[in-house]
Amino acid sequence: MKKLFAVLLALAMLTPLLSAAALAATDVGIVLPTKDEPRWLQDQARFETVIADTDYSVEVLFSQGSSATERTNVETLIAKGVKVLIICAQDAGAAALTVELAKEEGITVISYDRLITDTEAVDYYVTFDSVAVGEAMGQYLLDNAEGVGNSLYLYAGAATDNNAFLFFEGAWNILQPKIADGTFVIRNSSEAIALQDQPKLTRDQQAAIIGQITTDWDFNVAKSKAEAHLTAVGADEKGLCYILAPNDGTARSIADVFSSDADVNGYYVTGQDAEIASVQYVIDGLQSMTVFKDTRTLAQDAMDMAITVMEGSIPATDAAYNNTVVDVPAKQTPVVVVTKDNVVSVLIDTGYYAVSQFTGIK
Ligand code: BGC
């Protein structure tokens, strides 16, 4: 009996400590889409550097590709009393309802990299210039094309990601006039062929094309689509191929498929994110380029914005993005094209990566 009393007394004394720990306040909550893509691990690492430098308490959670987990993460952060939520949405539309929960609690919502659509509950957007990403990809393919009739294979990101539309829009800006004049011939999308004389596409037209050529940002989807496309065409539609791949992970899968096809005797393939594996592919001549998006700048900009808000000021912005309901004030960062020729000056000399992370750099 005495023992039981002692245990109960000890528990009673611990309870306030336990509940205090459970409610430990967090100032800024960060929600990233998944740990399964190197891109978001880069952002996590950069956020950790930025967090180490601030007096505010910050917590990073991952949604692991699930809008339901994303919502639970946001609920957890709301319970911890965050004042600012920095969120890179898994699914732009599904996240609208989730951020509305935060907004109801008076939390400032910053869309990070991917714009959350269909809601008023987004205060700011911190992003790279995503149309410029697509334009850089299109320009790279164009700069390497000669004559007419060059085989063009188009791929896109996930239709649930607003960025997939912006990347495609940028690429289309550059490629469409060169498809219309015969420099390129689209080999893998009847929807894109049907619209190839149209310089500007509506969102619905873009959606029709993206629906056909989407990779869902998934390496396996990219691989099986590329295999199916090469199976569907004759040898005369292969030869030297020009491939618009939407990011590094999908670029590597698609490149592997094209390089193992006997009728493909060369290819140019785009990418973005400067993932370590793709930088190695670029060095080895297996991927032609990647668009470097300096996550150091993005993480810093997002945290600076959060701190400005917590200090009661209005953050500086330099663009606005319409999310179908409101124009969201945005802070936008430029991007840099990386090829074999400038890997060292852009990625190594600036300290983004160490030379020891790669082989074959002289
Ligand atoms: C990002 C890309 C990334 C892709 C897949 C996009 O929203 O902007 O950098 O490769 O998502 O995760």
Short mmCIF file of C-alpha atoms and ligand atoms in Angstrom, two decimals:
data_model
loop_
_atom_site.label_atom_id
_atom_site.label_comp_id
_atom_site.label_asym_id
_atom_site.label_seq_id
_atom_site.Cartn_x
_atom_site.Cartn_y
_atom_site.Cartn_z
CA MET A 1 0.00 0.00 0.00
CA LYS A 2 2.84 2.32 1.00
CA LYS A 3 4.65 1.42 -2.24
CA LEU A 4 1.60 2.22 -4.36
CA PHE A 5 1.25 5.56 -2.59
CA ALA A 6 4.92 6.34 -3.31
CA VAL A 7 4.47 5.51 -7.02
CA LEU A 8 1.33 7.65 -7.25
CA LEU A 9 3.09 10.52 -5.50
CA ALA A 10 6.06 10.27 -7.88
CA LEU A 11 3.69 10.25 -10.90
CA ALA A 12 1.81 13.25 -9.56
CA MET A 13 5.08 15.14 -9.26
CA LEU A 14 6.16 14.18 -12.78
CA THR A 15 2.90 15.07 -14.51
CA PRO A 16 3.43 18.84 -14.67
CA LEU A 17 6.90 18.21 -16.14
CA LEU A 18 5.53 15.80 -18.72
CA SER A 19 2.78 18.11 -19.85
CA ALA A 20 5.20 21.04 -19.99
CA ALA A 21 7.47 18.98 -22.27
CA ALA A 22 4.55 17.94 -24.45
CA LEU A 23 3.57 21.56 -24.90
CA ALA A 24 7.12 22.88 -25.41
CA ALA A 25 6.55 25.94 -27.54
CA THR A 26 7.84 26.17 -31.11
CA ASP A 27 8.05 29.51 -32.90
CA VAL A 28 8.37 28.35 -36.50
CA GLY A 29 7.12 25.08 -37.97
CA ILE A 30 8.51 23.77 -41.23
CA VAL A 31 6.78 21.02 -43.20
CA LEU A 32 8.60 19.43 -46.16
CA PRO A 33 7.08 16.90 -48.61
CA THR A 34 9.30 13.81 -48.33
CA LYS A 35 12.64 12.45 -47.20
CA ASP A 36 12.66 10.08 -50.17
CA GLU A 37 13.86 12.67 -52.68
CA PRO A 38 17.35 14.16 -52.28
CA ARG A 39 15.99 17.60 -53.19
CA TRP A 40 14.13 17.93 -49.85
CA LEU A 41 17.05 16.58 -47.84
CA GLN A 42 19.07 19.45 -49.28
CA ASP A 43 16.45 21.89 -47.99
CA GLN A 44 16.42 20.17 -44.59
CA ALA A 45 20.20 20.45 -44.30
CA ARG A 46 20.11 24.14 -45.27
CA PHE A 47 17.32 24.84 -42.79
CA GLU A 48 19.40 23.19 -40.06
CA THR A 49 22.25 25.61 -40.74
CA VAL A 50 19.89 28.57 -40.67
CA ILE A 51 18.15 27.30 -37.50
CA ALA A 52 21.48 26.92 -35.70
CA ASP A 53 21.95 30.64 -36.23
CA THR A 54 18.64 31.84 -34.76
CA ASP A 55 17.32 32.29 -31.23
CA TYR A 56 13.86 31.16 -32.29
CA SER A 57 12.81 27.54 -31.83
CA VAL A 58 12.11 25.75 -35.09
CA GLU A 59 10.85 22.27 -35.88
CA VAL A 60 11.03 20.48 -39.25
CA LEU A 61 8.56 17.69 -40.08
CA PHE A 62 8.23 15.57 -43.24
CA SER A 63 4.95 14.49 -44.83
CA GLN A 64 6.35 11.43 -46.61
CA GLY A 65 4.29 11.91 -49.73
CA SER A 66 0.97 11.95 -47.85
CA SER A 67 -1.46 14.84 -47.56
CA ALA A 68 -2.94 13.16 -44.45
CA THR A 69 0.46 13.13 -42.72
CA GLU A 70 0.94 16.72 -43.83
CA ARG A 71 -2.27 17.67 -42.07
CA THR A 72 -1.26 15.82 -38.90
CA ASN A 73 2.09 17.61 -39.00
CA VAL A 74 0.39 20.97 -39.26
CA GLU A 75 -1.99 20.07 -36.40
CA THR A 76 1.01 19.08 -34.25
CA LEU A 77 2.70 22.39 -34.98
CA ILE A 78 -0.48 24.34 -34.26
CA ALA A 79 -0.69 22.54 -30.89
CA LYS A 80 2.88 23.63 -30.21
CA GLY A 81 1.90 27.24 -30.73
CA VAL A 82 3.86 28.09 -33.88
CA LYS A 83 3.53 31.67 -35.02
CA VAL A 84 4.71 31.02 -38.57
CA LEU A 85 4.23 27.93 -40.72
CA ILE A 86 6.62 27.35 -43.64
CA ILE A 87 5.14 24.61 -45.79
CA CYS A 88 6.07 22.89 -49.02
CA ALA A 89 2.88 21.12 -49.98
CA GLN A 90 2.56 17.55 -51.09
CA ASP A 91 -0.55 18.35 -53.11
CA ALA A 92 -1.30 22.03 -53.84
CA GLY A 93 -5.08 21.70 -53.64
CA ALA A 94 -5.29 19.29 -50.69
CA ALA A 95 -2.98 21.53 -48.65
CA ALA A 96 -5.46 24.40 -48.95
CA LEU A 97 -7.73 22.95 -46.26
CA THR A 98 -4.74 22.18 -44.05
CA VAL A 99 -3.34 25.70 -44.09
CA GLU A 100 -6.81 27.09 -43.44
CA LEU A 101 -6.59 25.36 -40.02
CA ALA A 102 -3.39 27.27 -39.32
CA LYS A 103 -4.84 30.54 -40.55
CA GLU A 104 -7.82 30.16 -38.20
CA GLU A 105 -5.30 30.16 -35.35
CA GLY A 106 -3.75 33.42 -36.56
CA ILE A 107 -0.61 31.70 -37.86
CA THR A 108 1.22 33.30 -40.81
CA VAL A 109 1.47 30.80 -43.66
CA ILE A 110 4.46 30.84 -46.01
CA SER A 111 4.26 28.57 -49.06
CA TYR A 112 7.76 27.21 -49.62
CA ASP A 113 8.88 26.33 -53.18
CA ARG A 114 5.45 24.98 -54.18
CA LEU A 115 2.50 27.37 -54.20
CA ILE A 116 -0.58 26.21 -52.31
CA THR A 117 -3.58 26.93 -54.53
CA ASP A 118 -7.32 27.48 -54.15
CA THR A 119 -7.27 29.32 -50.82
CA GLU A 120 -6.87 32.74 -49.27
CA ALA A 121 -4.91 31.23 -46.42
CA VAL A 122 -1.45 31.76 -47.91
CA ASP A 123 0.30 34.95 -46.79
CA TYR A 124 3.61 34.71 -48.64
CA TYR A 125 5.46 32.54 -51.15
CA VAL A 126 9.21 31.91 -51.13
CA THR A 127 10.27 30.36 -54.41
CA PHE A 128 12.71 29.97 -57.23
CA ASP A 129 11.75 31.46 -60.56
CA SER A 130 10.08 28.31 -61.83
CA VAL A 131 9.12 29.63 -65.27
CA ALA A 132 12.82 30.48 -65.69
CA VAL A 133 13.68 26.88 -64.75
CA GLY A 134 11.56 25.58 -67.63
CA GLU A 135 12.91 28.23 -70.00
CA ALA A 136 16.47 27.24 -69.13
CA MET A 137 15.65 23.63 -69.95
CA GLY A 138 14.02 24.52 -73.26
CA GLN A 139 16.86 26.85 -74.18
CA TYR A 140 19.43 24.16 -73.45
CA LEU A 141 17.73 21.72 -75.81
CA LEU A 142 17.36 24.40 -78.48
CA ASP A 143 21.01 25.50 -78.22
CA ASN A 144 22.07 21.95 -78.97
CA ALA A 145 19.75 21.33 -81.92
CA GLU A 146 20.71 21.69 -85.56
CA GLY A 147 18.56 21.57 -88.70
CA VAL A 148 15.02 20.27 -88.64
CA GLY A 149 13.16 17.13 -87.58
CA ASN A 150 14.93 16.63 -84.24
CA SER A 151 13.09 14.08 -82.09
CA LEU A 152 11.66 15.66 -78.96
CA TYR A 153 10.38 13.70 -75.96
CA LEU A 154 8.46 15.69 -73.33
CA TYR A 155 8.04 14.79 -69.65
CA ALA A 156 6.51 16.76 -66.78
CA GLY A 157 6.21 16.78 -62.99
CA ALA A 158 3.18 15.84 -60.89
CA ALA A 159 -0.11 17.49 -61.83
CA THR A 160 -0.78 18.06 -58.09
CA ASP A 161 2.25 20.39 -57.99
CA ASN A 162 1.71 23.90 -59.33
CA ASN A 163 5.42 24.01 -60.20
CA ALA A 164 4.92 21.30 -62.82
CA PHE A 165 2.76 23.81 -64.73
CA LEU A 166 5.28 26.63 -64.33
CA PHE A 167 8.20 24.45 -65.49
CA PHE A 168 6.18 23.27 -68.48
CA GLU A 169 5.05 26.79 -69.32
CA GLY A 170 8.69 27.96 -69.34
CA ALA A 171 9.83 25.11 -71.55
CA TRP A 172 6.88 25.64 -73.92
CA ASN A 173 7.74 29.35 -74.22
CA ILE A 174 11.06 28.39 -75.77
CA LEU A 175 10.24 25.11 -77.52
CA GLN A 176 6.84 25.83 -79.08
CA PRO A 177 8.11 28.25 -81.80
CA LYS A 178 10.78 25.69 -82.63
CA ILE A 179 8.25 22.89 -82.82
CA ALA A 180 6.05 25.06 -85.03
CA ASP A 181 8.97 25.77 -87.41
CA GLY A 182 9.97 22.11 -87.64
CA THR A 183 13.23 22.23 -85.66
CA PHE A 184 11.72 19.73 -83.22
CA VAL A 185 9.17 16.99 -83.75
CA ILE A 186 7.26 15.79 -80.67
CA ARG A 187 7.38 11.99 -80.51
CA ASN A 188 5.52 11.09 -77.33
CA SER A 189 2.46 13.27 -76.74
CA SER A 190 -0.60 13.48 -78.97
CA GLU A 191 -1.99 16.23 -76.69
CA ALA A 192 1.12 18.37 -77.16
CA ILE A 193 1.07 17.72 -80.91
CA ALA A 194 -2.57 18.82 -81.07
CA LEU A 195 -1.60 22.15 -79.42
CA GLN A 196 1.79 22.67 -81.02
CA ASP A 197 0.77 25.76 -83.00
CA GLN A 198 -0.36 27.58 -79.88
CA PRO A 199 2.28 29.83 -78.25
CA LYS A 200 0.32 30.29 -75.00
CA LEU A 201 -1.60 27.46 -73.39
CA THR A 202 -4.47 27.76 -70.95
CA ARG A 203 -4.21 25.94 -67.63
CA ASP A 204 -6.61 23.29 -68.96
CA GLN A 205 -4.54 22.77 -72.09
CA GLN A 206 -1.39 22.46 -70.02
CA ALA A 207 -3.22 19.99 -67.78
CA ALA A 208 -4.18 17.89 -70.81
CA ILE A 209 -0.54 17.63 -71.89
CA ILE A 210 0.82 17.14 -68.37
CA GLY A 211 -1.80 14.43 -67.75
CA GLN A 212 -0.25 12.50 -70.62
CA ILE A 213 3.45 13.03 -69.95
CA THR A 214 3.53 13.29 -66.15
CA THR A 215 6.15 11.40 -64.17
CA ASP A 216 4.30 12.12 -60.90
CA TRP A 217 7.82 13.10 -59.74
CA ASP A 218 8.35 9.34 -59.43
CA PHE A 219 11.46 7.66 -60.87
CA ASN A 220 9.60 4.44 -61.61
CA VAL A 221 6.76 6.17 -63.43
CA ALA A 222 9.36 8.09 -65.44
CA LYS A 223 11.16 4.88 -66.31
CA SER A 224 8.09 2.97 -67.43
CA LYS A 225 6.76 5.91 -69.46
CA ALA A 226 10.10 6.30 -71.24
CA GLU A 227 10.18 2.56 -71.99
CA ALA A 228 6.63 2.65 -73.34
CA HIS A 229 7.42 5.69 -75.51
CA LEU A 230 10.49 4.11 -77.06
CA THR A 231 8.60 0.89 -77.68
CA ALA A 232 5.83 2.81 -79.45
CA VAL A 233 8.04 4.56 -82.01
CA GLY A 234 10.14 3.34 -84.92
CA ALA A 235 13.93 3.59 -85.19
CA ASP A 236 13.56 6.69 -87.41
CA GLU A 237 11.97 8.55 -84.47
CA LYS A 238 14.92 7.82 -82.20
CA GLY A 239 18.49 8.52 -83.37
CA LEU A 240 19.65 11.67 -81.58
CA CYS A 241 16.96 12.48 -79.00
CA TYR A 242 16.11 15.70 -77.17
CA ILE A 243 14.46 15.02 -73.84
CA LEU A 244 12.70 17.53 -71.60
CA ALA A 245 12.95 15.80 -68.19
CA PRO A 246 11.41 17.82 -65.35
CA ASN A 247 13.90 17.14 -62.54
CA ASP A 248 17.05 15.22 -61.70
CA GLY A 249 15.54 12.04 -60.30
CA THR A 250 13.31 11.53 -63.32
CA ALA A 251 16.12 12.64 -65.68
CA ARG A 252 18.38 9.83 -64.45
CA SER A 253 15.64 7.20 -64.90
CA ILE A 254 14.74 8.47 -68.36
CA ALA A 255 18.40 8.78 -69.38
CA ASP A 256 19.04 5.18 -68.33
CA VAL A 257 16.17 4.01 -70.55
CA PHE A 258 17.28 6.04 -73.57
CA SER A 259 20.93 5.06 -73.21
CA SER A 260 20.07 1.37 -73.26
CA ASP A 261 17.99 1.56 -76.47
CA ALA A 262 19.99 0.35 -79.48
CA ASP A 263 18.25 2.80 -81.83
CA VAL A 264 19.09 5.84 -79.70
CA ASN A 265 22.54 6.98 -80.74
CA GLY A 266 22.73 10.03 -78.54
CA TYR A 267 20.56 12.20 -76.33
CA TYR A 268 20.35 15.53 -74.58
CA VAL A 269 18.41 15.43 -71.34
CA THR A 270 17.54 18.24 -68.94
CA GLY A 271 17.09 18.17 -65.15
CA GLN A 272 16.93 20.37 -62.09
CA ASP A 273 17.98 20.41 -58.42
CA ALA A 274 21.70 19.63 -58.77
CA GLU A 275 21.24 16.43 -56.79
CA ILE A 276 24.55 14.76 -56.01
CA ALA A 277 23.72 11.71 -58.15
CA SER A 278 22.82 13.95 -61.09
CA VAL A 279 25.88 16.13 -60.72
CA GLN A 280 27.85 12.90 -61.04
CA TYR A 281 25.77 12.02 -64.14
CA VAL A 282 26.60 15.45 -65.59
CA ILE A 283 30.31 14.92 -64.89
CA ASP A 284 30.10 11.48 -66.52
CA GLY A 285 28.19 12.79 -69.56
CA LEU A 286 25.03 10.79 -68.78
CA GLN A 287 22.83 13.83 -68.00
CA SER A 288 23.39 16.97 -70.08
CA MET A 289 22.50 19.71 -67.62
CA THR A 290 20.81 20.45 -64.34
CA VAL A 291 19.23 23.67 -63.15
CA PHE A 292 20.83 24.59 -59.84
CA LYS A 293 18.40 26.01 -57.32
CA ASP A 294 20.45 27.21 -54.37
CA THR A 295 18.53 25.89 -51.38
CA ARG A 296 20.80 27.93 -49.08
CA THR A 297 19.11 31.07 -50.39
CA LEU A 298 15.59 29.64 -50.23
CA ALA A 299 15.90 28.39 -46.65
CA GLN A 300 17.50 31.65 -45.53
CA ASP A 301 14.82 33.75 -47.27
CA ALA A 302 12.03 31.71 -45.69
CA MET A 303 13.50 31.99 -42.18
CA ASP A 304 14.22 35.72 -42.63
CA MET A 305 10.63 36.19 -43.70
CA ALA A 306 9.36 34.25 -40.66
CA ILE A 307 11.53 36.34 -38.32
CA THR A 308 10.39 39.60 -39.92
CA VAL A 309 6.77 38.55 -39.38
CA MET A 310 7.42 37.55 -35.74
CA GLU A 311 9.05 40.94 -35.18
CA GLY A 312 5.87 42.58 -36.39
CA SER A 313 7.10 43.90 -39.75
CA ILE A 314 6.04 43.22 -43.33
CA PRO A 315 8.58 41.13 -45.28
CA ALA A 316 10.00 42.42 -48.57
CA THR A 317 8.69 40.68 -51.67
CA ASP A 318 9.53 41.09 -55.35
CA ALA A 319 6.83 39.20 -57.26
CA ALA A 320 3.26 37.97 -56.98
CA TYR A 321 1.81 34.58 -57.91
CA ASN A 322 -1.89 34.01 -58.41
CA ASN A 323 -3.03 30.86 -56.62
CA THR A 324 -6.48 30.94 -58.35
CA VAL A 325 -8.00 32.86 -55.39
CA VAL A 326 -5.48 35.55 -54.42
CA ASP A 327 -2.25 37.11 -55.62
CA VAL A 328 0.32 35.85 -53.14
CA PRO A 329 3.26 38.22 -52.55
CA ALA A 330 6.45 36.31 -53.33
CA LYS A 331 10.19 36.44 -52.80
CA GLN A 332 11.77 34.92 -55.87
CA THR A 333 15.29 33.53 -56.38
CA PRO A 334 17.03 33.15 -59.74
CA VAL A 335 18.45 29.84 -60.98
CA VAL A 336 21.71 28.80 -62.65
CA VAL A 337 22.25 26.29 -65.46
CA VAL A 338 24.95 23.75 -64.64
CA THR A 339 26.75 21.68 -67.27
CA LYS A 340 30.05 19.81 -67.26
CA ASP A 341 31.78 23.14 -67.94
CA ASN A 342 30.75 25.00 -64.80
CA VAL A 343 30.14 22.26 -62.20
CA VAL A 344 33.26 23.27 -60.30
CA SER A 345 32.74 27.03 -60.32
CA VAL A 346 29.02 26.87 -59.40
CA LEU A 347 28.80 23.90 -57.04
CA ILE A 348 32.27 23.26 -55.61
CA ASP A 349 33.95 26.67 -55.44
CA THR A 350 30.87 28.15 -53.73
CA GLY A 351 31.02 25.45 -51.03
CA TYR A 352 27.64 23.93 -51.93
CA TYR A 353 29.27 20.51 -52.33
CA ALA A 354 32.75 19.16 -51.57
CA VAL A 355 34.90 17.87 -54.40
CA SER A 356 35.26 14.59 -52.45
CA GLN A 357 31.55 13.87 -53.06
CA PHE A 358 32.30 13.18 -56.74
CA THR A 359 34.63 11.17 -58.92
CA GLY A 360 36.23 12.43 -62.09
CA ILE A 361 36.55 16.13 -61.20
CA LYS A 362 39.95 17.31 -62.34
C1 BGC B 1 10.46 21.26 -56.92
C2 BGC B 1 11.59 20.52 -57.59
C3 BGC B 1 11.51 19.04 -57.26
C4 BGC B 1 10.12 18.51 -57.51
C5 BGC B 1 9.96 17.07 -57.05
C6 BGC B 1 9.15 20.63 -57.30
O1 BGC B 1 8.10 21.29 -56.73
O2 BGC B 1 10.49 22.62 -57.25
O3 BGC B 1 12.82 21.08 -57.17
O4 BGC B 1 12.42 18.32 -58.02
O5 BGC B 1 9.16 19.28 -56.87
O6 BGC B 1 10.07 16.96 -55.69
#
